[in-house]
Coordinates of C-alpha atoms and ligand atoms in Angstrom, one line a residue:
X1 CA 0.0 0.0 0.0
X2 CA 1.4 3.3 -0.9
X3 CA 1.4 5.5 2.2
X4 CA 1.0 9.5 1.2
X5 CA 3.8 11.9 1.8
X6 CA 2.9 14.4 4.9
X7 CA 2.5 17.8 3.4
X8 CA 3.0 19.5 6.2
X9 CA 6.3 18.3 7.3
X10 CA 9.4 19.6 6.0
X11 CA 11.9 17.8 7.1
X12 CA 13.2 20.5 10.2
X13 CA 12.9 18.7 13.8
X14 CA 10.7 20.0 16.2
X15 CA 7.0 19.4 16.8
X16 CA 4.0 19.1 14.3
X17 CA 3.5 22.8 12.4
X18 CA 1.1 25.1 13.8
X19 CA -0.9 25.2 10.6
X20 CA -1.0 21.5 10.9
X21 CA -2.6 21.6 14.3
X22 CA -4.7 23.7 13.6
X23 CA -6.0 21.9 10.7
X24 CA -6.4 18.5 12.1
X25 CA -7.5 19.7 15.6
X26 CA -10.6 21.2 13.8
X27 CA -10.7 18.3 12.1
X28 CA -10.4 16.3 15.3
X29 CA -13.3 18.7 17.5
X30 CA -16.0 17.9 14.0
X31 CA -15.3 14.3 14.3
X32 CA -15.9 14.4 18.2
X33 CA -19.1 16.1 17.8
X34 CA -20.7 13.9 15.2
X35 CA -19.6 10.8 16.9
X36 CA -21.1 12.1 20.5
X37 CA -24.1 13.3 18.7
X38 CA -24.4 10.2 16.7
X39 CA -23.0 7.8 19.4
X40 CA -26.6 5.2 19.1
X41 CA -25.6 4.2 15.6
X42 CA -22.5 2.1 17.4
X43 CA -23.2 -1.0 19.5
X44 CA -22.7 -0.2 22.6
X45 CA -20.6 -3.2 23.6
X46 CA -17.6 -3.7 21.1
X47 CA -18.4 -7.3 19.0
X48 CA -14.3 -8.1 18.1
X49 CA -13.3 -11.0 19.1
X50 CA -10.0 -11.0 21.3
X51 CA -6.6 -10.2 19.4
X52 CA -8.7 -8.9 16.1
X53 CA -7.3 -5.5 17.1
X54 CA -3.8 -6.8 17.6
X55 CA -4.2 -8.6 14.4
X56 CA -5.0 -5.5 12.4
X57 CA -2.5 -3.3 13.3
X58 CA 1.5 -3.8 12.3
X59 CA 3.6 -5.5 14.6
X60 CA 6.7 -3.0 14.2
X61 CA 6.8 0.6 14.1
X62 CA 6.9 2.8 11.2
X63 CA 10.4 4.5 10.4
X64 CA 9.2 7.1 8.7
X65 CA 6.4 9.8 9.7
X66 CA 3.3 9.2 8.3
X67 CA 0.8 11.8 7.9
X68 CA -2.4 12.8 9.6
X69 CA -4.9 11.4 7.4
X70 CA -3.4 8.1 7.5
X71 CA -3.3 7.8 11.4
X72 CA -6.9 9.4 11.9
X73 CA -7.8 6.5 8.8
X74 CA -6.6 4.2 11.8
X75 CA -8.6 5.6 14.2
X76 CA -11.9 5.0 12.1
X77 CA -10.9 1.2 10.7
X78 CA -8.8 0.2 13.2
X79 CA -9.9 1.3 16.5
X80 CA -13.4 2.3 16.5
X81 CA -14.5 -1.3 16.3
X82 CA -12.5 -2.2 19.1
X83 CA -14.2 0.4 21.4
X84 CA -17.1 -0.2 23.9
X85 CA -19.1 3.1 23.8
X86 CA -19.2 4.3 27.9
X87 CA -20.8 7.1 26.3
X88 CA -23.6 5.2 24.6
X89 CA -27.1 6.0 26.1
X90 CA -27.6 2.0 26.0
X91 CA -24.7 1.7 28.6
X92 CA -25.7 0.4 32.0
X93 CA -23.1 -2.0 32.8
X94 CA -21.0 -1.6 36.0
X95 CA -21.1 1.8 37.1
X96 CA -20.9 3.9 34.5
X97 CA -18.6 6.8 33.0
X98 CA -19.8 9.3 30.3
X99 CA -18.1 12.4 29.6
X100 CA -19.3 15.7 28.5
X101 CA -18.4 18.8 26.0
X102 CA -17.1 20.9 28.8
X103 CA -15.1 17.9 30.0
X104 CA -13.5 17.2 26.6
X105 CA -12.7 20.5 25.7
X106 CA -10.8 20.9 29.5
X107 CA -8.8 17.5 29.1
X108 CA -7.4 18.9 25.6
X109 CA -6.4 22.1 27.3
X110 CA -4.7 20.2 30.2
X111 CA -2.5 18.2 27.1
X112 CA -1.7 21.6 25.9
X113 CA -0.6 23.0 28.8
X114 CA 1.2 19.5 30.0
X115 CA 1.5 21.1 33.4
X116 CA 3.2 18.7 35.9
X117 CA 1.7 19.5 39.5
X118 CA 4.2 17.7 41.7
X119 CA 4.7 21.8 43.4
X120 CA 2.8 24.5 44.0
X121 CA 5.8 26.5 42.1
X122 CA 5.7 24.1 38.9
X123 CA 2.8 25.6 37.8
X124 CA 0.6 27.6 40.5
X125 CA -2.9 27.4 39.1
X126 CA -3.0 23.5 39.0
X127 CA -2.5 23.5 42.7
X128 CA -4.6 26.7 43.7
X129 CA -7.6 25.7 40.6
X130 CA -7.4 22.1 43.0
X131 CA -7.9 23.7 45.8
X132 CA -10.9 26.1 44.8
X133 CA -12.9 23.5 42.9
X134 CA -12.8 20.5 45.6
X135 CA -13.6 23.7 48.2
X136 CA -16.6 23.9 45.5
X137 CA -17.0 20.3 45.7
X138 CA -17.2 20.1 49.3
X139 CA -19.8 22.5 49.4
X140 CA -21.9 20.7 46.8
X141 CA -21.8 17.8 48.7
X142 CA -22.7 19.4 51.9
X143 CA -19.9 18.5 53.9
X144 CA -18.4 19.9 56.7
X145 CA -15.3 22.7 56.1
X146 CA -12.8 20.4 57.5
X147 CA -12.7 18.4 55.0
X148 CA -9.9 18.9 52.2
X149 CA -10.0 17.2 49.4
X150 CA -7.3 16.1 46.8
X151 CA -7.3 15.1 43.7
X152 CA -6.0 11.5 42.7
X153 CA -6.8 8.6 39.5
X154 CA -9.1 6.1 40.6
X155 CA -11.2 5.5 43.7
X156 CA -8.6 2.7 44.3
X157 CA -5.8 5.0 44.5
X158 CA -7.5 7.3 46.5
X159 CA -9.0 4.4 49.0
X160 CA -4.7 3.1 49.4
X161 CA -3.9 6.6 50.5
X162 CA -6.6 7.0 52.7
X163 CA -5.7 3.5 54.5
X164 CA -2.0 4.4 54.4
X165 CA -3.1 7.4 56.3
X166 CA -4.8 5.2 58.8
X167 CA -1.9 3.5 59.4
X168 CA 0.0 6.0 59.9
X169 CA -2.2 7.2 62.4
X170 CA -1.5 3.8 65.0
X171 CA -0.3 4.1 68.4
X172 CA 3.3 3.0 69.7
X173 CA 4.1 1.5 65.8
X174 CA 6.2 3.1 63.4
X175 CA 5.5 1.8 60.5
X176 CA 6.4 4.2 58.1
X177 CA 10.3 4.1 59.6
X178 CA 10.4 0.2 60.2
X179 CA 7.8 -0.9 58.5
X180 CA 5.8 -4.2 60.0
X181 CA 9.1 -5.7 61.2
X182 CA 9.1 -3.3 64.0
X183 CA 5.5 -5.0 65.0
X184 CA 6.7 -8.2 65.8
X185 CA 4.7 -8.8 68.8
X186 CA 0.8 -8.7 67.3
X187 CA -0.3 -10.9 65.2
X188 CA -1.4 -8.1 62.5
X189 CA -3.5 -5.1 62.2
X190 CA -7.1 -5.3 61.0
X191 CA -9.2 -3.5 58.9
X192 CA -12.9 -4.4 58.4
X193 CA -15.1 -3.5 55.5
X194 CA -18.7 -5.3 54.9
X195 CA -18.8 -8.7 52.4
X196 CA -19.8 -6.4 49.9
X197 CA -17.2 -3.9 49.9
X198 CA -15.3 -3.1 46.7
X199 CA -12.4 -5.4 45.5
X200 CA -10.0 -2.4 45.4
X201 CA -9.9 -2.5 49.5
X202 CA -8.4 -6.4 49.2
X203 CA -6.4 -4.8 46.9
X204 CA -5.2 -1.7 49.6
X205 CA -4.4 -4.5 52.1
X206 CA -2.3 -6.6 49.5
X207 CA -0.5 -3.1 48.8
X208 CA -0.1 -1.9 52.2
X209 CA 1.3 -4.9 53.6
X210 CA -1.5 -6.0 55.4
X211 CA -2.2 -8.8 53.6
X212 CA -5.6 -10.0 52.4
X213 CA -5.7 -11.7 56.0
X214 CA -5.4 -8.6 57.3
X215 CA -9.0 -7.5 56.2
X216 CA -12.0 -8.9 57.4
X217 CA -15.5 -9.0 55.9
X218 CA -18.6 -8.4 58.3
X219 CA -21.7 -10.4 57.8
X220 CA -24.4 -8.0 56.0
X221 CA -28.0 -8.1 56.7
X222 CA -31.0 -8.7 54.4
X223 CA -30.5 -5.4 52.4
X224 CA -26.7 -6.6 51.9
X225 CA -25.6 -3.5 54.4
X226 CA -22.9 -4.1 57.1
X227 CA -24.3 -4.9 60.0
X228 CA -22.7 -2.9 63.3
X229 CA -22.9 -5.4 65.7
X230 CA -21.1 -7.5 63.7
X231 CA -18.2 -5.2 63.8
X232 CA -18.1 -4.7 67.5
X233 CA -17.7 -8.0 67.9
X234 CA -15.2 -9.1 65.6
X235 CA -13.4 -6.2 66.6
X236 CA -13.9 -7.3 70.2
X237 CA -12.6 -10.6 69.1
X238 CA -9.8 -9.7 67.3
X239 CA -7.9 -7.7 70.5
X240 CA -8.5 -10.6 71.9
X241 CA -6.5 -12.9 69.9
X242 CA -3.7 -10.6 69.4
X243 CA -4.9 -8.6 66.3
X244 CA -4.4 -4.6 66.3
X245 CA -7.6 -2.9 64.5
X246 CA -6.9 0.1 63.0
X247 CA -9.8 1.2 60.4
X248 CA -13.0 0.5 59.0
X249 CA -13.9 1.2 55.2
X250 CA -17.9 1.6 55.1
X251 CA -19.7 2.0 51.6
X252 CA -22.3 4.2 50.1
X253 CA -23.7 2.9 47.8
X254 CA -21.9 -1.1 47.1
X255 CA -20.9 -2.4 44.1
X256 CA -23.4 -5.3 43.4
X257 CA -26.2 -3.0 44.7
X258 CA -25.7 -0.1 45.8
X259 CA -26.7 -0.7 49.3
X260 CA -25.7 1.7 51.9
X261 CA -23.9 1.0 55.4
X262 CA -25.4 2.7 58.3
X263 CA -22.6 5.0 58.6
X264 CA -23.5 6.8 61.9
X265 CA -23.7 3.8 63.7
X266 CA -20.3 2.6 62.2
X267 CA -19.0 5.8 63.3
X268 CA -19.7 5.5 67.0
X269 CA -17.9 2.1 67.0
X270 CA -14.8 3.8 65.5
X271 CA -14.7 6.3 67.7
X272 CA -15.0 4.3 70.6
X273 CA -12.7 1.7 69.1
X274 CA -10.3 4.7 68.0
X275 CA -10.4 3.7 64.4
X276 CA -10.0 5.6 61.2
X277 CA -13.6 5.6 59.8
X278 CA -13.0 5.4 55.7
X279 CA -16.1 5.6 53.7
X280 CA -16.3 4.4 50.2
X281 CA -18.5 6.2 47.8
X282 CA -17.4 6.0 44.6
X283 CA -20.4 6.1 42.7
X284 CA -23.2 7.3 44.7
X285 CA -21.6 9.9 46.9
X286 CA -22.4 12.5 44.1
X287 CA -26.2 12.4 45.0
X288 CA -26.1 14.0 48.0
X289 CA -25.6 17.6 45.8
X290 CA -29.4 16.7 45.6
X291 CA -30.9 18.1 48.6
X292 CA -33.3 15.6 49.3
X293 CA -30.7 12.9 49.3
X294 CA -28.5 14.6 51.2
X295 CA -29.4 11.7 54.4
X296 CA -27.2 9.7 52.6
X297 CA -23.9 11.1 54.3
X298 CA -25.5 10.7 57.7
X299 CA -22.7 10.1 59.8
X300 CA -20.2 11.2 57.2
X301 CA -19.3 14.5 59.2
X302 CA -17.6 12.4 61.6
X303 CA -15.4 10.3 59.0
X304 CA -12.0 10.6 58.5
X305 CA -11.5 10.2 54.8
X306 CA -14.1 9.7 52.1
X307 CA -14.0 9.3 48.5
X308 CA -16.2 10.8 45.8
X309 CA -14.9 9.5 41.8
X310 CA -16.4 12.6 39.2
X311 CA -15.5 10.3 36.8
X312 CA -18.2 8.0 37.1
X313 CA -21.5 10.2 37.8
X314 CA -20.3 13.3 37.6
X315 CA -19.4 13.7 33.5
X316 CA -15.8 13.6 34.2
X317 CA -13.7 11.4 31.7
X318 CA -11.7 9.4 33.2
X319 CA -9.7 9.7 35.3
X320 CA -10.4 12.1 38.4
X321 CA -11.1 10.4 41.9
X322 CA -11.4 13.2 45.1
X323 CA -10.2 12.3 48.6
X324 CA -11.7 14.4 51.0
X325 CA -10.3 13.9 54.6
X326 CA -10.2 15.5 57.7
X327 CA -6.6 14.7 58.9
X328 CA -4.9 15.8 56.3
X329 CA -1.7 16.5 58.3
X330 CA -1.8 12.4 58.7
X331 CA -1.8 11.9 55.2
X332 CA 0.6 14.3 54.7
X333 CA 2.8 12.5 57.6
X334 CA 2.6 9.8 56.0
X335 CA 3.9 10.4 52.8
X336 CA 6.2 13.9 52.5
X337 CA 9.3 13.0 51.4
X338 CA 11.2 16.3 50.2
X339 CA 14.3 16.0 48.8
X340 CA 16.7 18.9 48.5
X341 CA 15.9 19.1 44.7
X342 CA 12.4 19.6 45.2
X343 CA 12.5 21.8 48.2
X344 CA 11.4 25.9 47.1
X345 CA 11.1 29.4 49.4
X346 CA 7.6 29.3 48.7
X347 CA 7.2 25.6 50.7
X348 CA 6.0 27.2 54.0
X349 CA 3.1 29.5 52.6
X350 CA 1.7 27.1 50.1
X351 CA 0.6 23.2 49.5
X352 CA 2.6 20.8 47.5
X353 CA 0.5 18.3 46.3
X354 CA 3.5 15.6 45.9
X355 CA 3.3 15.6 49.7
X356 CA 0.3 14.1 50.0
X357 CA 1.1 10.5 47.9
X358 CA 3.1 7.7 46.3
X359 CA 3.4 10.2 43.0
X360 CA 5.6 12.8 42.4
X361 CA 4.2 14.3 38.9
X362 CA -0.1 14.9 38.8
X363 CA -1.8 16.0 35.7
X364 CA -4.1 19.1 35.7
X365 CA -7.6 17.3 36.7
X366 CA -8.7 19.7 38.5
X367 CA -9.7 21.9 35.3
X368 CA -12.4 19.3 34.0
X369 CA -14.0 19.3 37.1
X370 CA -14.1 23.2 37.2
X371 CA -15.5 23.0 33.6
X372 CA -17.7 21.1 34.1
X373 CA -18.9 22.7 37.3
X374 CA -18.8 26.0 35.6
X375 CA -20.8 24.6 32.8
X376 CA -23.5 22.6 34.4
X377 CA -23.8 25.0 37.8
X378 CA -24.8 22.7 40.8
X379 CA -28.4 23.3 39.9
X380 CA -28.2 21.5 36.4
X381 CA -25.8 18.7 37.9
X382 CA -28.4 18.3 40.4
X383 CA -31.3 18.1 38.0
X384 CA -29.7 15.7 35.7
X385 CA -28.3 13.2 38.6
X386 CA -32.6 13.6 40.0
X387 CA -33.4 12.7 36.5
X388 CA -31.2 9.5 36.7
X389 CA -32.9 8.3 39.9
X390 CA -36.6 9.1 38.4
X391 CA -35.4 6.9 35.3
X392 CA -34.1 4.1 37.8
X393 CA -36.9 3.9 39.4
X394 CA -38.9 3.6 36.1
X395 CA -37.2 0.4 35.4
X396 CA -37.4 -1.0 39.3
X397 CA -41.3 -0.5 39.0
X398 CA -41.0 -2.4 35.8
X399 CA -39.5 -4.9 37.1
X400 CA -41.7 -5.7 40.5
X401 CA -44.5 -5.4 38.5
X402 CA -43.4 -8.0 35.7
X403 CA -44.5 -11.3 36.9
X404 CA -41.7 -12.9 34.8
X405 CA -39.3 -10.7 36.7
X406 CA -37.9 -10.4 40.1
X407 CA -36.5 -7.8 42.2
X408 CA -33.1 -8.9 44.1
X409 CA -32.0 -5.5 45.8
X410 CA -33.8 -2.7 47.2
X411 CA -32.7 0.4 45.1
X412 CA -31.5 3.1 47.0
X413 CA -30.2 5.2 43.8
X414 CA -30.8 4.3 39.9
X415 CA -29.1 0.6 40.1
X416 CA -31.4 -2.4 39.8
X417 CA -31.2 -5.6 40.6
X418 CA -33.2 -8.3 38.8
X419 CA -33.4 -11.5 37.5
X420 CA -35.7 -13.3 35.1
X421 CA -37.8 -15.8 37.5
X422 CA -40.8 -17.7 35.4
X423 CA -43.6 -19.1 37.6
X424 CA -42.8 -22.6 36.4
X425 CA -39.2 -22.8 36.4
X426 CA -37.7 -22.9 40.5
X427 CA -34.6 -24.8 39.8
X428 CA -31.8 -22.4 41.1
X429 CA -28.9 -23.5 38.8
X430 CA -31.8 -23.5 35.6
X431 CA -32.2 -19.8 36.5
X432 CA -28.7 -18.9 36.5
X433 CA -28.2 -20.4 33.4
X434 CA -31.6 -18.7 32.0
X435 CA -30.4 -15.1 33.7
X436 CA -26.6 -15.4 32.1
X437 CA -28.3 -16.4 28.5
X438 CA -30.4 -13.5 28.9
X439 CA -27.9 -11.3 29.7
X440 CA -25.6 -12.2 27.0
X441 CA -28.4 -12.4 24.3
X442 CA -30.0 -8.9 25.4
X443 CA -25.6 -7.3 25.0
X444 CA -25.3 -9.0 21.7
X445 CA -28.1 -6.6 20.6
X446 CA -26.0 -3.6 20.4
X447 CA -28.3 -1.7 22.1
X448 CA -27.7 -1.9 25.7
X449 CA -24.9 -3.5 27.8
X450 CA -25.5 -5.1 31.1
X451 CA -23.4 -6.6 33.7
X452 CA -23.9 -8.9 36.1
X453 CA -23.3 -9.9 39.9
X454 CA -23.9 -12.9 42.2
X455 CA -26.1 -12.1 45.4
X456 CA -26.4 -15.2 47.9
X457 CA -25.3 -17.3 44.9
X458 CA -27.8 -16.5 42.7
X459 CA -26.8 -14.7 39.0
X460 CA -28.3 -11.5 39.1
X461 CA -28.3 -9.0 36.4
X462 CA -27.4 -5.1 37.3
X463 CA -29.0 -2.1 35.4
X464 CA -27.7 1.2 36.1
X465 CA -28.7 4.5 35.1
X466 CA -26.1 7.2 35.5
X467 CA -24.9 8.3 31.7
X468 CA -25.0 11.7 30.6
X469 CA -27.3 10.7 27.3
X470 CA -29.8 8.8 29.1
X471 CA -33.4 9.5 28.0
X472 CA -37.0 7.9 29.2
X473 CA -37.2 6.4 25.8
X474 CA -33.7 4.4 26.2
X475 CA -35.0 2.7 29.7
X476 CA -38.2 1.5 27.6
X477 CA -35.5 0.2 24.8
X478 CA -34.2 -1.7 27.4
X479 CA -37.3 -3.0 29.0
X480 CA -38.4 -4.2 25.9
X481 CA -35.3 -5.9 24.4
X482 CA -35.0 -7.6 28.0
X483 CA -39.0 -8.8 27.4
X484 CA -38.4 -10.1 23.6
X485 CA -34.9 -11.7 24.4
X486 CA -36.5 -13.3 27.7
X487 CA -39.5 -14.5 25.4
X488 CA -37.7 -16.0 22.7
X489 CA -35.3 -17.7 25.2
X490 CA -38.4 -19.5 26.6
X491 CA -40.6 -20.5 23.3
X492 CA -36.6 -21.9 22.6
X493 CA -36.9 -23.7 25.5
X494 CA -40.0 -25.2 24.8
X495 CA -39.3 -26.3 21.4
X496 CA -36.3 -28.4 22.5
X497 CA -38.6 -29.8 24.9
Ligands
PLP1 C1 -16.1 2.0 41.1 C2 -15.9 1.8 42.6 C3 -14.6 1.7 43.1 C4 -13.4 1.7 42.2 O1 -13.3 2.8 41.5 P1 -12.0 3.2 40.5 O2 -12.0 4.6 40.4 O3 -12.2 2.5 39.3 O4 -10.8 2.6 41.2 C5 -14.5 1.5 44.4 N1 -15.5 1.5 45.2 C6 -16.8 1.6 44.8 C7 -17.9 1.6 45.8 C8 -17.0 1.8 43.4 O5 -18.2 2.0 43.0

């Protein structure tokens, strides 16, 4: 294949001509807009089977430039199949991510600048813009003043720091300096979360040296929410046999269902216990900018740490997670580290963010989350996240009154949990089977992509309801393909019978 000359460069080194830029980023912002505003004509789920991507593309790279058209060509042909549209009104796997215009426009402004936040001094307005927006943040969520918030990926990361911070926090251990040798005589320290707590916390206590054995799982009650009691006893138990708890992680909204730990309650066995009180709310925590379901951070005031992710319902593109905490100088403890070629005159008057983590260099989040706050004003964020849980209900009201259909989960926000459940078929392992065919015939539609989870054993598919594009008419799509799809599977059924 002959591969067209690029007319734009001439041979000089440096970056890509100006002219060029501007050509192909205009190029760039058309193709954005007709793909967001034309984003139902994709499946939603990508159909390529594994390594056709890998397949398609060269093994080795090229040795000579090629031009713009060429690698955009790529783009359309080569990648586009490959992608699973998060920003598809049909998606209501997992939890979602969708982003928006005003976030778009801010990440391409962050590339440009490149700014590297790792000081205050290597560029000013990262750290100061952080500041300001998660002070606007805070507010939106109602909480308290002493909590500061900082910026980090993933809810993951920002969970680690938070139980790094806990740790740092123990009595008459000195972790950070000797690390667990110098805590020979315990058997371990302990941190509790519910059964239904995120992986990403097993994953905190492989990182942090705790081990998986050094978590423990409390029972949950009917509504899959951690059940207090159940702490303060294992935690009474564990002191007893030599353990050394240190924190609790409690969720807002869980994973599977969104269920919500009573959090107050939680909190008075922390602070009795003198434990560092982490609360997870990845998903869900942005609904308390809606006034009415602001009752969902009862207890939150006295938490140490909490995380919010704007890049799942909050039209942030990935990645931006916000740690907000109220010991910050714990956190900070825990990780500043300043060597002499990092250290400034300004480090007494201003924050460095690089003190507050395992990173040294941070991109500029903070300006998508500005945008978009800018853009949207609290009032329309709030409106669209209200719309979300009027469309979530919708489909749960559906579903109870479907007599084909059953409800698994209360729904507490816009995630549903259901599973197909005919009058005459009560065999447990020949409704899993029916619910997973379901599932996989209803995403090989293209229209809408579900996910699933297992509660007490049983498969149970998830809808969720949190994407930027979402209309009334896309939650009926979805009712009916789940109707037809559950209806041919049976007359199947019966025919092989
Ligand atoms: C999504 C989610 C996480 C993980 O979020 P990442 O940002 O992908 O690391 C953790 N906890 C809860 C409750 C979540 O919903």
């Amino acid at each position: 294949m002959k591969i067209e000359k690029n007319k734009f460069y001439s041979g000089s080194l440096g970056d890509m001509p100006a002219d060029e830029f501007r050509k192909y980023g205009h190029q760039i912002i058309d193709w954005i807009a007709d793909y967001l505003s034309g984003i139902e004509k994709f499946p939603v789920l990508s159909q390529v089977q594994p390594g056709d991507i890998k397949k398609s593309l060269p093994a080795a790279p090229p040795i000579h430039g090629e031009g713009m058209d060429n690698i955009l060509n790529g783009v359309e042909q080569k990648i586009l199949p490959g992608i699973t549209h998060w920003n598809h009104p049909g998606f209501m796997a997992y939890f979602n991510s969708t982003s928006s215009g005003p976030g778009i426009l801010a990440e391409l402004l962050a590339a440009a600048f490149n700014a590297n936040g790792m000081l205050w001094k290597t560029s000013p307005a990262l750290t100061e813009l952080e500041e300001v927006t998660l002070n606007w943040f805070r507010q939106m969520l109602g909480l308290n003043e002493d909590f500061w918030g900082i910026i980090y990926d993933t809810a993951s990361v920002s969970t680690m720091h938070a139980i790094a911070a806990a740790r740092e926090q123990i009595e008459n251990y000195q972790i950070r300096q000797q690390g667990f040798a110098g805590a020979k005589d315990i058997r371990g320290f302990r941190l509790y979360a519910s059964e239904q707590v995120h992986s990403s916390i097993d994953k905190s206590a492989i990182t942090l040296g705790l081990g998986i054995d050094g978590l423990r799982k409390i029972p949950v009650d009917k509504e899959f929410r951690m059940i207090p009691s159940e702490l303060g006893k294992a935690i009474e138990e564990d002191r007893k046999n030599g353990w050394l708890p240190f924190c609790v992680v409690a969720t807002i909204g869980t994973t599977s269902t969104t269920s919500v730990d009573p959090v107050d309650k939680i909190a008075a066995i922390c602070e009795r216990e003198k434990l560092w009180l982490h609360v997870d709310s990845a998903h869900a925590g942005v609904t308390a900018i809606i006034p009415e379901m602001r009752n969902i951070f009862n207890g939150v005031e006295k938490a140490d740490s909490l995380v919010v992710n704007p890049h799942k319902w909050l039209f942030t593109p990935v990645d931006l997670s916000v740690l907000f905490t109220r010991k910050k100088n714990i956190l900070k403890r825990a990780f500043s580290l300043v060597p002499e070629y990092l250290k400034t005159s300004e480090d007494s008057k201003v924050e460095n963010y690089m003190d507050y983590g395992i990173q040294l260099g941070r991109r500029f989040r903070a300006l998508k989350l500005w945008f978009i706050i800018r853009y949207f004003g609290t009032e329309g964020i709030s409106e669209r996240i209200k719309e979300h849980l009027r469309l979530g209900k919708i489909f749960s009201e559906w579903i109870i009154n479907n007599p084909q259909f059953e409800l698994m989960a209360p729904v507490p926000f816009s995630t549903t949990c259901f599973r197909a459940h005919p009058k005459e078929i009560n065999d447990e392992a020949k409704l899993d089977k029916l619910n997973e065919a379901l599932m996989n015939s209803v995403n090989s539609t293209g229209n809408i992509f579900l996910t699933h989870t297992k509660l007490n054993d049983k498969f149970v598919i998830r809808l969720v309801i949190s994407g930027l594009r979402i209309e009334e008419r896309h939650v009926i799509t979805a009712e009916e393909i789940l109707q037809d799809k559950l209806t041919e599977l049976l007359i199947g059924k019966e025919h092989r019978a």
